[in-house]
Amino acid sequence: MAKNKPVAIAIHGGAGTILKANMTPELEKAYHAELEEALKAGHKVLKKGGSSVEAVQAAIVIMEDSPLFNAGKGAVFTHQKTNELDASIMEGKTLNAGAISNVSHIKNPIKLAALVMTESRHVMLSGEGAEQFAQSQSVEMVKPEYFYTDRRWQQLQKVLKEDPDASKLSEDKDDKYASTSHQQPSQVSTASDKVWPDDKKFGTVGAVALDQDGNLAAGTSTGGLTNKKFGRVGDSPIIGAGTYADNESCAISATGHGEYFIRAAVAHDVCARVKYKGIKLQAASDEVILDKLVKMEGQGGVVGMTPQGEAVFSFNSKGMYRGYVDAEGKIYTAIYEE
Ligand code: ASP
């Protein structure tokens, strides 16, 4: 039964060098539409009296299923031409959290992260172990080829050309794209910069929400960084770096160059500044993103939410795919700096 207390949700679809000058109207429209769909899905859950954890999942699943974002279906390629996905989720009431890293067969990593939180005794599971746990929970598994998209493949080829390690490391004994029905790099039409204007962006997705019981939640899901090596894990599945939620301060989901976000403990630091300095969430987010991170030369941003349901955005890059639903249920989406 709906309780009719205020609810709120805000999302991001990655930050980075996103310039209007390079964007086609069609692609811009597609991004706005996908952000809107994700917001609607999360907001619907909240209006029905669902929890903020459920709403965060619902919004993120839409973006994971879209090839536009670097999460789920649209995940970037590693150096070894695989896709290794990370995700995390946290509940502000209990400080319960769940995270997974380095999975390659999970259609919706955010769902698995939520199951780690509710159905396991652990906070973070990785690689094969995480996938075994997924099987025990009847989570939807997919073949690695599910994550192949032309755009991400081209991104990898571009980056490999400039990677001095390429010849040393890229020998892939089990190159699944060498003999499958997928197009080979030479046959694939090269996506022009006009079509994909944001190759230097961090396309992770995330959501923060407040439910009718006054509980906050945050979640983040990513494919990581193109050409990542050696089982690299970024900030997105790290509680306190890419994701944090505490009813006493705020909920945060981050996107950006994970190595910096881990070192700066971004998500927790924002909430800690709210809690201990008694400053507003916008000010706390700006201190971390526009000052601390800029000094460290780390690029990216956050979406945050107060316990009253105010959505906050802060990013030090040219743009961040983002949006929120206001108290009247009106949806706002944006891409560039304003
Ligand atoms: N933060 C992610 C990572 O470093 C990347 C992103 O935000 O797109 O793995």
mmCIF file of C-alpha atoms and ligand atoms in Angstrom:
data_model
loop_
_atom_site.group_PDB
_atom_site.id
_atom_site.type_symbol
_atom_site.label_atom_id
_atom_site.label_comp_id
_atom_site.label_asym_id
_atom_site.label_seq_id
_atom_site.Cartn_x
_atom_site.Cartn_y
_atom_site.Cartn_z
ATOM 1 C CA MET A 1 0.000 0.000 0.000
ATOM 2 C CA ALA A 2 1.524 3.343 -1.023
ATOM 3 C CA LYS A 3 2.346 5.570 1.921
ATOM 4 C CA ASN A 4 2.578 8.841 0.003
ATOM 5 C CA LYS A 5 5.625 10.289 1.707
ATOM 6 C CA PRO A 6 8.162 12.187 -0.442
ATOM 7 C CA VAL A 7 10.385 10.071 -2.643
ATOM 8 C CA ALA A 8 13.327 11.017 -4.832
ATOM 9 C CA ILE A 9 15.745 9.487 -7.306
ATOM 10 C CA ALA A 10 18.758 10.782 -9.227
ATOM 11 C CA ILE A 11 21.109 9.020 -11.638
ATOM 12 C CA HIS A 12 24.289 9.406 -13.654
ATOM 13 C CA GLY A 13 25.448 7.660 -16.803
ATOM 14 C CA GLY A 14 29.108 8.617 -16.636
ATOM 15 C CA ALA A 15 31.192 11.792 -16.705
ATOM 16 C CA GLY A 16 33.959 12.939 -19.037
ATOM 17 C CA THR A 17 34.790 14.878 -22.172
ATOM 18 C CA ILE A 18 31.294 15.110 -23.528
ATOM 19 C CA LEU A 19 31.031 18.064 -25.920
ATOM 20 C CA LYS A 20 27.862 19.261 -27.583
ATOM 21 C CA ALA A 21 29.900 20.290 -30.621
ATOM 22 C CA ASN A 22 30.714 16.627 -31.245
ATOM 23 C CA MET A 23 27.320 15.125 -30.501
ATOM 24 C CA THR A 24 24.737 14.249 -33.143
ATOM 25 C CA PRO A 25 21.125 15.258 -32.372
ATOM 26 C CA GLU A 26 20.070 11.604 -32.681
ATOM 27 C CA LEU A 27 22.557 10.383 -30.131
ATOM 28 C CA GLU A 28 21.787 13.228 -27.761
ATOM 29 C CA LYS A 29 18.115 12.288 -27.980
ATOM 30 C CA ALA A 30 18.892 8.640 -27.367
ATOM 31 C CA TYR A 31 20.846 9.466 -24.198
ATOM 32 C CA HIS A 32 18.073 11.688 -22.847
ATOM 33 C CA ALA A 33 15.491 8.992 -23.598
ATOM 34 C CA GLU A 34 17.493 6.278 -21.858
ATOM 35 C CA LEU A 35 18.132 8.437 -18.782
ATOM 36 C CA GLU A 36 14.438 9.252 -18.646
ATOM 37 C CA GLU A 37 13.460 5.601 -18.869
ATOM 38 C CA ALA A 38 15.844 4.724 -16.033
ATOM 39 C CA LEU A 39 14.458 7.525 -13.848
ATOM 40 C CA LYS A 40 10.875 6.466 -14.573
ATOM 41 C CA ALA A 41 11.631 2.865 -13.650
ATOM 42 C CA GLY A 42 13.186 3.864 -10.318
ATOM 43 C CA HIS A 43 10.528 6.439 -9.530
ATOM 44 C CA LYS A 44 7.725 3.964 -10.214
ATOM 45 C CA VAL A 45 9.165 1.583 -7.621
ATOM 46 C CA LEU A 46 9.336 4.383 -5.049
ATOM 47 C CA LYS A 47 5.806 5.624 -5.729
ATOM 48 C CA LYS A 48 4.477 2.123 -5.156
ATOM 49 C CA GLY A 49 6.140 2.075 -1.749
ATOM 50 C CA GLY A 50 9.183 0.056 -2.821
ATOM 51 C CA SER A 51 12.520 0.487 -1.072
ATOM 52 C CA SER A 52 15.308 2.791 -2.193
ATOM 53 C CA VAL A 53 17.472 -0.304 -2.774
ATOM 54 C CA GLU A 54 14.847 -1.677 -5.185
ATOM 55 C CA ALA A 55 14.531 1.689 -6.929
ATOM 56 C CA VAL A 56 18.289 2.031 -7.397
ATOM 57 C CA GLN A 57 18.374 -1.447 -8.930
ATOM 58 C CA ALA A 58 15.439 -0.750 -11.247
ATOM 59 C CA ALA A 59 17.055 2.417 -12.611
ATOM 60 C CA ILE A 60 20.487 0.824 -13.018
ATOM 61 C CA VAL A 61 19.123 -2.280 -14.779
ATOM 62 C CA ILE A 62 17.713 -0.053 -17.554
ATOM 63 C CA MET A 63 21.126 1.521 -18.077
ATOM 64 C CA GLU A 64 22.929 -1.827 -17.841
ATOM 65 C CA ASP A 65 20.677 -3.176 -20.598
ATOM 66 C CA SER A 66 21.414 -0.193 -22.850
ATOM 67 C CA PRO A 67 24.472 -0.289 -25.138
ATOM 68 C CA LEU A 68 24.905 3.464 -24.594
ATOM 69 C CA PHE A 69 26.519 3.180 -21.166
ATOM 70 C CA ASN A 70 29.663 1.480 -19.936
ATOM 71 C CA ALA A 71 27.869 -1.024 -17.740
ATOM 72 C CA GLY A 72 26.206 -4.361 -18.494
ATOM 73 C CA LYS A 73 25.554 -4.642 -22.248
ATOM 74 C CA GLY A 74 27.708 -1.633 -23.186
ATOM 75 C CA ALA A 75 30.717 -2.533 -21.018
ATOM 76 C CA VAL A 76 34.168 -1.639 -22.331
ATOM 77 C CA PHE A 77 36.807 -4.230 -23.297
ATOM 78 C CA THR A 78 39.816 -5.165 -21.212
ATOM 79 C CA HIS A 79 43.285 -5.491 -22.703
ATOM 80 C CA GLN A 80 42.609 -9.228 -23.098
ATOM 81 C CA LYS A 81 39.454 -8.488 -25.159
ATOM 82 C CA THR A 82 37.164 -9.627 -22.401
ATOM 83 C CA ASN A 83 34.564 -7.677 -20.435
ATOM 84 C CA GLU A 84 34.959 -7.608 -16.652
ATOM 85 C CA LEU A 85 32.135 -5.981 -14.778
ATOM 86 C CA ASP A 86 31.959 -4.432 -11.311
ATOM 87 C CA ALA A 87 29.011 -3.203 -9.243
ATOM 88 C CA SER A 88 28.015 -2.254 -5.715
ATOM 89 C CA ILE A 89 24.967 -1.211 -3.734
ATOM 90 C CA MET A 90 24.478 0.169 -0.204
ATOM 91 C CA GLU A 91 21.531 0.774 2.090
ATOM 92 C CA GLY A 92 21.604 3.955 4.201
ATOM 93 C CA LYS A 93 19.489 2.693 7.086
ATOM 94 C CA THR A 94 21.567 -0.336 8.059
ATOM 95 C CA LEU A 95 24.869 0.445 6.296
ATOM 96 C CA ASN A 96 24.492 -2.987 4.690
ATOM 97 C CA ALA A 97 26.299 -3.287 1.384
ATOM 98 C CA GLY A 98 27.031 -5.745 -1.416
ATOM 99 C CA ALA A 99 29.581 -5.652 -4.212
ATOM 100 C CA ILE A 100 30.986 -7.785 -7.011
ATOM 101 C CA SER A 101 34.027 -7.371 -9.196
ATOM 102 C CA ASN A 102 35.467 -8.980 -12.306
ATOM 103 C CA VAL A 103 32.416 -10.919 -13.490
ATOM 104 C CA SER A 104 32.023 -11.779 -17.168
ATOM 105 C CA HIS A 105 28.746 -13.707 -17.422
ATOM 106 C CA ILE A 106 26.303 -11.674 -15.342
ATOM 107 C CA LYS A 107 23.686 -9.782 -17.364
ATOM 108 C CA ASN A 108 22.864 -7.327 -14.590
ATOM 109 C CA PRO A 109 25.743 -6.984 -12.134
ATOM 110 C CA ILE A 110 23.767 -4.625 -9.875
ATOM 111 C CA LYS A 111 21.271 -7.426 -9.128
ATOM 112 C CA LEU A 112 24.111 -9.708 -8.091
ATOM 113 C CA ALA A 113 25.614 -6.996 -5.865
ATOM 114 C CA ALA A 114 22.213 -6.656 -4.148
ATOM 115 C CA LEU A 115 22.062 -10.414 -3.605
ATOM 116 C CA VAL A 116 25.540 -10.389 -2.088
ATOM 117 C CA MET A 117 24.153 -7.828 0.370
ATOM 118 C CA THR A 118 20.996 -9.721 1.270
ATOM 119 C CA GLU A 119 21.825 -13.405 0.700
ATOM 120 C CA SER A 120 25.473 -13.807 1.653
ATOM 121 C CA ARG A 121 27.531 -13.199 4.764
ATOM 122 C CA HIS A 122 30.005 -11.134 2.795
ATOM 123 C CA VAL A 123 30.236 -7.672 1.328
ATOM 124 C CA MET A 124 32.327 -8.255 -1.786
ATOM 125 C CA LEU A 125 32.701 -11.269 -4.065
ATOM 126 C CA SER A 126 34.973 -11.399 -7.087
ATOM 127 C CA GLY A 127 35.531 -13.326 -10.321
ATOM 128 C CA GLU A 128 34.686 -17.028 -10.439
ATOM 129 C CA GLY A 129 33.494 -17.111 -6.848
ATOM 130 C CA ALA A 130 31.023 -14.324 -7.536
ATOM 131 C CA GLU A 131 29.753 -16.245 -10.560
ATOM 132 C CA GLN A 132 29.348 -19.447 -8.537
ATOM 133 C CA PHE A 133 27.327 -17.469 -6.030
ATOM 134 C CA ALA A 134 25.274 -16.050 -8.933
ATOM 135 C CA GLN A 135 24.432 -19.601 -10.044
ATOM 136 C CA SER A 136 23.284 -20.499 -6.557
ATOM 137 C CA GLN A 137 20.950 -17.482 -6.655
ATOM 138 C CA SER A 138 19.565 -18.222 -10.153
ATOM 139 C CA VAL A 139 20.836 -14.915 -11.463
ATOM 140 C CA GLU A 140 20.571 -14.453 -15.227
ATOM 141 C CA MET A 141 23.864 -15.463 -16.840
ATOM 142 C CA VAL A 142 24.911 -14.667 -20.413
ATOM 143 C CA LYS A 143 27.684 -15.768 -22.765
ATOM 144 C CA PRO A 144 30.636 -13.354 -22.851
ATOM 145 C CA GLU A 145 29.666 -12.461 -26.438
ATOM 146 C CA TYR A 146 26.552 -10.755 -25.106
ATOM 147 C CA PHE A 147 28.786 -7.855 -24.087
ATOM 148 C CA TYR A 148 30.263 -7.348 -27.560
ATOM 149 C CA THR A 149 29.421 -3.975 -29.059
ATOM 150 C CA ASP A 150 31.066 -2.466 -32.077
ATOM 151 C CA ARG A 151 31.632 0.858 -30.420
ATOM 152 C CA ARG A 152 33.527 -0.600 -27.451
ATOM 153 C CA TRP A 153 35.546 -2.885 -29.701
ATOM 154 C CA GLN A 154 36.647 0.114 -31.764
ATOM 155 C CA GLN A 155 37.527 2.008 -28.616
ATOM 156 C CA LEU A 156 39.823 -0.813 -27.584
ATOM 157 C CA GLN A 157 41.499 -0.923 -31.013
ATOM 158 C CA LYS A 158 42.146 2.796 -30.820
ATOM 159 C CA VAL A 159 43.644 2.608 -27.350
ATOM 160 C CA LEU A 160 45.747 -0.464 -28.214
ATOM 161 C CA LYS A 161 47.456 1.448 -31.011
ATOM 162 C CA GLU A 162 48.903 3.791 -28.412
ATOM 163 C CA ASP A 163 49.642 1.130 -25.805
ATOM 164 C CA PRO A 164 53.337 0.187 -25.620
ATOM 165 C CA ASP A 165 52.365 -3.059 -23.844
ATOM 166 C CA ALA A 166 50.057 -4.110 -26.659
ATOM 167 C CA SER A 167 52.408 -6.546 -28.379
ATOM 168 C CA LYS A 168 53.612 -8.007 -25.082
ATOM 169 C CA LEU A 169 50.288 -8.582 -23.438
ATOM 170 C CA SER A 170 47.579 -8.883 -26.008
ATOM 171 C CA GLU A 171 48.357 -12.407 -27.168
ATOM 172 C CA ASP A 172 45.036 -13.910 -26.427
ATOM 173 C CA LYS A 173 45.157 -17.684 -26.731
ATOM 174 C CA ASP A 174 41.424 -17.848 -26.542
ATOM 175 C CA ASP A 175 40.418 -14.921 -28.708
ATOM 176 C CA LYS A 176 36.695 -15.456 -28.951
ATOM 177 C CA TYR A 177 36.330 -12.814 -31.625
ATOM 178 C CA ALA A 178 38.853 -14.463 -33.938
ATOM 179 C CA SER A 179 36.492 -17.039 -35.367
ATOM 180 C CA THR A 180 32.966 -16.173 -34.303
ATOM 181 C CA SER A 181 30.214 -14.517 -36.214
ATOM 182 C CA HIS A 182 31.345 -11.173 -34.854
ATOM 183 C CA GLN A 183 32.906 -8.845 -37.334
ATOM 184 C CA GLN A 184 36.648 -8.648 -37.248
ATOM 185 C CA PRO A 185 38.222 -5.295 -36.525
ATOM 186 C CA SER A 186 39.160 -4.748 -40.168
ATOM 187 C CA GLN A 187 35.595 -5.362 -41.308
ATOM 188 C CA VAL A 188 33.963 -3.176 -38.757
ATOM 189 C CA SER A 189 33.060 0.263 -39.967
ATOM 190 C CA THR A 190 35.052 2.707 -37.880
ATOM 191 C CA ALA A 191 32.780 4.762 -35.688
ATOM 192 C CA SER A 192 33.597 8.391 -36.388
ATOM 193 C CA ASP A 193 34.197 10.835 -33.558
ATOM 194 C CA LYS A 194 31.051 12.597 -34.644
ATOM 195 C CA VAL A 195 29.039 9.497 -33.899
ATOM 196 C CA TRP A 196 30.665 8.739 -30.562
ATOM 197 C CA PRO A 197 31.779 12.064 -29.135
ATOM 198 C CA ASP A 198 32.705 10.886 -25.716
ATOM 199 C CA ASP A 199 35.417 8.259 -25.991
ATOM 200 C CA LYS A 200 37.281 9.943 -23.170
ATOM 201 C CA LYS A 201 34.367 9.630 -20.826
ATOM 202 C CA PHE A 202 33.861 7.341 -17.885
ATOM 203 C CA GLY A 203 30.532 5.734 -18.734
ATOM 204 C CA THR A 204 29.760 4.045 -15.460
ATOM 205 C CA VAL A 205 26.141 4.256 -14.311
ATOM 206 C CA GLY A 206 24.795 4.975 -10.854
ATOM 207 C CA ALA A 207 21.719 5.910 -8.870
ATOM 208 C CA VAL A 208 20.771 7.320 -5.477
ATOM 209 C CA ALA A 209 17.273 7.254 -4.027
ATOM 210 C CA LEU A 210 15.095 8.114 -1.030
ATOM 211 C CA ASP A 211 12.076 5.908 -0.320
ATOM 212 C CA GLN A 212 8.807 6.530 1.520
ATOM 213 C CA ASP A 213 10.268 5.170 4.746
ATOM 214 C CA GLY A 214 12.949 7.868 4.619
ATOM 215 C CA ASN A 215 15.735 5.443 3.712
ATOM 216 C CA LEU A 216 18.558 6.300 1.332
ATOM 217 C CA ALA A 217 20.385 3.906 -1.004
ATOM 218 C CA ALA A 218 23.143 4.195 -3.612
ATOM 219 C CA GLY A 219 24.348 1.876 -6.361
ATOM 220 C CA THR A 220 26.970 1.892 -9.115
ATOM 221 C CA SER A 221 27.705 -0.443 -12.054
ATOM 222 C CA THR A 222 30.536 -0.374 -14.606
ATOM 223 C CA GLY A 223 32.646 -2.136 -17.190
ATOM 224 C CA GLY A 224 35.658 -0.252 -15.810
ATOM 225 C CA LEU A 225 38.227 1.370 -18.082
ATOM 226 C CA THR A 226 38.980 0.382 -21.689
ATOM 227 C CA ASN A 227 42.205 -1.648 -21.963
ATOM 228 C CA LYS A 228 42.371 -2.349 -18.225
ATOM 229 C CA LYS A 229 44.885 -5.078 -17.354
ATOM 230 C CA PHE A 230 45.797 -7.634 -14.705
ATOM 231 C CA GLY A 231 42.303 -7.923 -13.192
ATOM 232 C CA ARG A 232 42.237 -4.194 -12.466
ATOM 233 C CA VAL A 233 39.346 -3.111 -10.260
ATOM 234 C CA GLY A 234 38.240 0.513 -10.053
ATOM 235 C CA ASP A 235 36.264 2.458 -7.495
ATOM 236 C CA SER A 236 32.758 1.415 -8.563
ATOM 237 C CA PRO A 237 32.529 -1.798 -6.488
ATOM 238 C CA ILE A 238 34.474 -0.313 -3.572
ATOM 239 C CA ILE A 239 32.180 0.776 -0.753
ATOM 240 C CA GLY A 240 33.360 4.213 0.323
ATOM 241 C CA ALA A 241 35.022 5.009 -3.003
ATOM 242 C CA GLY A 242 32.404 4.590 -5.756
ATOM 243 C CA THR A 243 29.308 4.050 -3.611
ATOM 244 C CA TYR A 244 28.172 5.054 -0.124
ATOM 245 C CA ALA A 245 24.863 5.561 1.684
ATOM 246 C CA ASP A 246 24.134 6.586 5.262
ATOM 247 C CA ASN A 247 20.739 7.900 6.380
ATOM 248 C CA GLU A 248 22.583 10.288 8.699
ATOM 249 C CA SER A 249 24.398 12.104 5.900
ATOM 250 C CA CYS A 250 23.803 11.223 2.246
ATOM 251 C CA ALA A 251 23.859 8.702 -0.592
ATOM 252 C CA ILE A 252 26.576 8.960 -3.264
ATOM 253 C CA SER A 253 27.380 7.215 -6.540
ATOM 254 C CA ALA A 254 30.555 8.187 -8.388
ATOM 255 C CA THR A 255 31.930 8.045 -11.915
ATOM 256 C CA GLY A 256 35.443 8.893 -12.989
ATOM 257 C CA HIS A 257 39.023 7.695 -13.048
ATOM 258 C CA GLY A 258 38.731 4.992 -10.411
ATOM 259 C CA GLU A 259 42.336 4.996 -9.251
ATOM 260 C CA TYR A 260 41.865 8.573 -7.978
ATOM 261 C CA PHE A 261 38.412 7.898 -6.542
ATOM 262 C CA ILE A 262 39.772 4.996 -4.502
ATOM 263 C CA ARG A 263 42.693 7.046 -3.165
ATOM 264 C CA ALA A 264 40.388 9.940 -2.291
ATOM 265 C CA ALA A 265 37.704 7.639 -0.784
ATOM 266 C CA VAL A 266 35.322 9.934 -2.650
ATOM 267 C CA ALA A 267 31.855 8.624 -1.760
ATOM 268 C CA HIS A 268 32.593 8.239 1.945
ATOM 269 C CA ASP A 269 34.521 11.500 2.140
ATOM 270 C CA VAL A 270 31.546 13.459 0.775
ATOM 271 C CA CYS A 271 29.205 11.888 3.357
ATOM 272 C CA ALA A 272 31.757 12.363 6.155
ATOM 273 C CA ARG A 273 32.063 16.076 5.358
ATOM 274 C CA VAL A 274 28.272 16.406 5.578
ATOM 275 C CA LYS A 275 28.169 14.527 8.873
ATOM 276 C CA TYR A 276 31.184 15.954 10.680
ATOM 277 C CA LYS A 277 31.508 19.443 9.198
ATOM 278 C CA GLY A 278 27.759 20.003 9.147
ATOM 279 C CA ILE A 279 27.914 21.461 5.631
ATOM 280 C CA LYS A 280 25.386 21.017 2.835
ATOM 281 C CA LEU A 281 25.711 18.089 0.444
ATOM 282 C CA GLN A 282 26.397 20.356 -2.555
ATOM 283 C CA ALA A 283 29.249 22.057 -0.703
ATOM 284 C CA ALA A 284 30.681 18.721 0.468
ATOM 285 C CA SER A 285 30.498 17.251 -3.040
ATOM 286 C CA ASP A 286 32.164 20.319 -4.549
ATOM 287 C CA GLU A 287 34.943 20.262 -1.947
ATOM 288 C CA VAL A 288 35.800 16.688 -2.900
ATOM 289 C CA ILE A 289 35.204 16.825 -6.667
ATOM 290 C CA LEU A 290 36.181 20.402 -7.550
ATOM 291 C CA ASP A 291 38.996 20.858 -5.073
ATOM 292 C CA LYS A 292 40.480 17.692 -3.555
ATOM 293 C CA LEU A 293 40.212 15.614 -6.756
ATOM 294 C CA VAL A 294 41.264 18.449 -9.049
ATOM 295 C CA LYS A 295 44.442 18.893 -6.978
ATOM 296 C CA MET A 296 45.104 15.159 -7.372
ATOM 297 C CA GLU A 297 44.299 15.518 -11.127
ATOM 298 C CA GLY A 298 41.473 12.989 -10.909
ATOM 299 C CA GLN A 299 38.602 13.449 -13.339
ATOM 300 C CA GLY A 300 34.939 12.615 -12.742
ATOM 301 C CA GLY A 301 31.890 13.404 -10.673
ATOM 302 C CA VAL A 302 29.180 12.249 -8.295
ATOM 303 C CA VAL A 303 25.450 12.195 -7.943
ATOM 304 C CA GLY A 304 24.211 12.555 -4.384
ATOM 305 C CA MET A 305 21.033 12.694 -2.342
ATOM 306 C CA THR A 306 20.202 14.234 1.023
ATOM 307 C CA PRO A 307 17.972 12.517 3.625
ATOM 308 C CA GLN A 308 15.319 15.078 2.594
ATOM 309 C CA GLY A 309 15.455 13.941 -1.027
ATOM 310 C CA GLU A 310 17.425 16.778 -2.584
ATOM 311 C CA ALA A 311 19.472 15.643 -5.586
ATOM 312 C CA VAL A 312 22.973 17.037 -6.018
ATOM 313 C CA PHE A 313 25.450 16.778 -8.904
ATOM 314 C CA SER A 314 29.112 17.749 -8.976
ATOM 315 C CA PHE A 315 31.672 17.014 -11.711
ATOM 316 C CA ASN A 316 34.999 18.422 -12.830
ATOM 317 C CA SER A 317 34.757 17.153 -16.416
ATOM 318 C CA LYS A 318 33.109 18.683 -19.481
ATOM 319 C CA GLY A 319 29.908 16.782 -18.971
ATOM 320 C CA MET A 320 28.084 14.091 -17.068
ATOM 321 C CA TYR A 321 25.008 12.186 -18.236
ATOM 322 C CA ARG A 322 22.573 12.780 -15.408
ATOM 323 C CA GLY A 323 19.002 13.314 -14.298
ATOM 324 C CA TYR A 324 16.537 13.398 -11.417
ATOM 325 C CA VAL A 325 12.844 13.428 -10.653
ATOM 326 C CA ASP A 326 11.568 16.379 -8.624
ATOM 327 C CA ALA A 327 8.956 16.339 -5.831
ATOM 328 C CA GLU A 328 6.130 16.785 -8.365
ATOM 329 C CA GLY A 329 7.348 13.842 -10.383
ATOM 330 C CA LYS A 330 8.794 15.961 -13.208
ATOM 331 C CA ILE A 331 11.828 14.440 -14.909
ATOM 332 C CA TYR A 332 14.993 16.422 -15.697
ATOM 333 C CA THR A 333 17.908 15.105 -17.722
ATOM 334 C CA ALA A 334 21.143 16.838 -18.761
ATOM 335 C CA ILE A 335 24.456 16.039 -20.413
ATOM 336 C CA TYR A 336 26.788 19.051 -20.586
ATOM 337 C CA GLU A 337 28.195 21.604 -18.149
ATOM 338 C CA GLU A 338 25.667 24.291 -17.383
HETATM 339 N N1 ASP B 1 34.923 4.674 -12.150
HETATM 340 C C1 ASP B 1 35.034 3.658 -13.162
HETATM 341 C C2 ASP B 1 36.309 2.898 -12.980
HETATM 342 O O1 ASP B 1 37.342 3.506 -12.757
HETATM 343 C C3 ASP B 1 34.992 4.202 -14.533
HETATM 344 C C4 ASP B 1 33.817 5.086 -14.843
HETATM 345 O O2 ASP B 1 33.365 5.844 -13.992
HETATM 346 O O3 ASP B 1 33.353 5.020 -15.992
HETATM 347 O O4 ASP B 1 36.287 1.697 -13.140
#
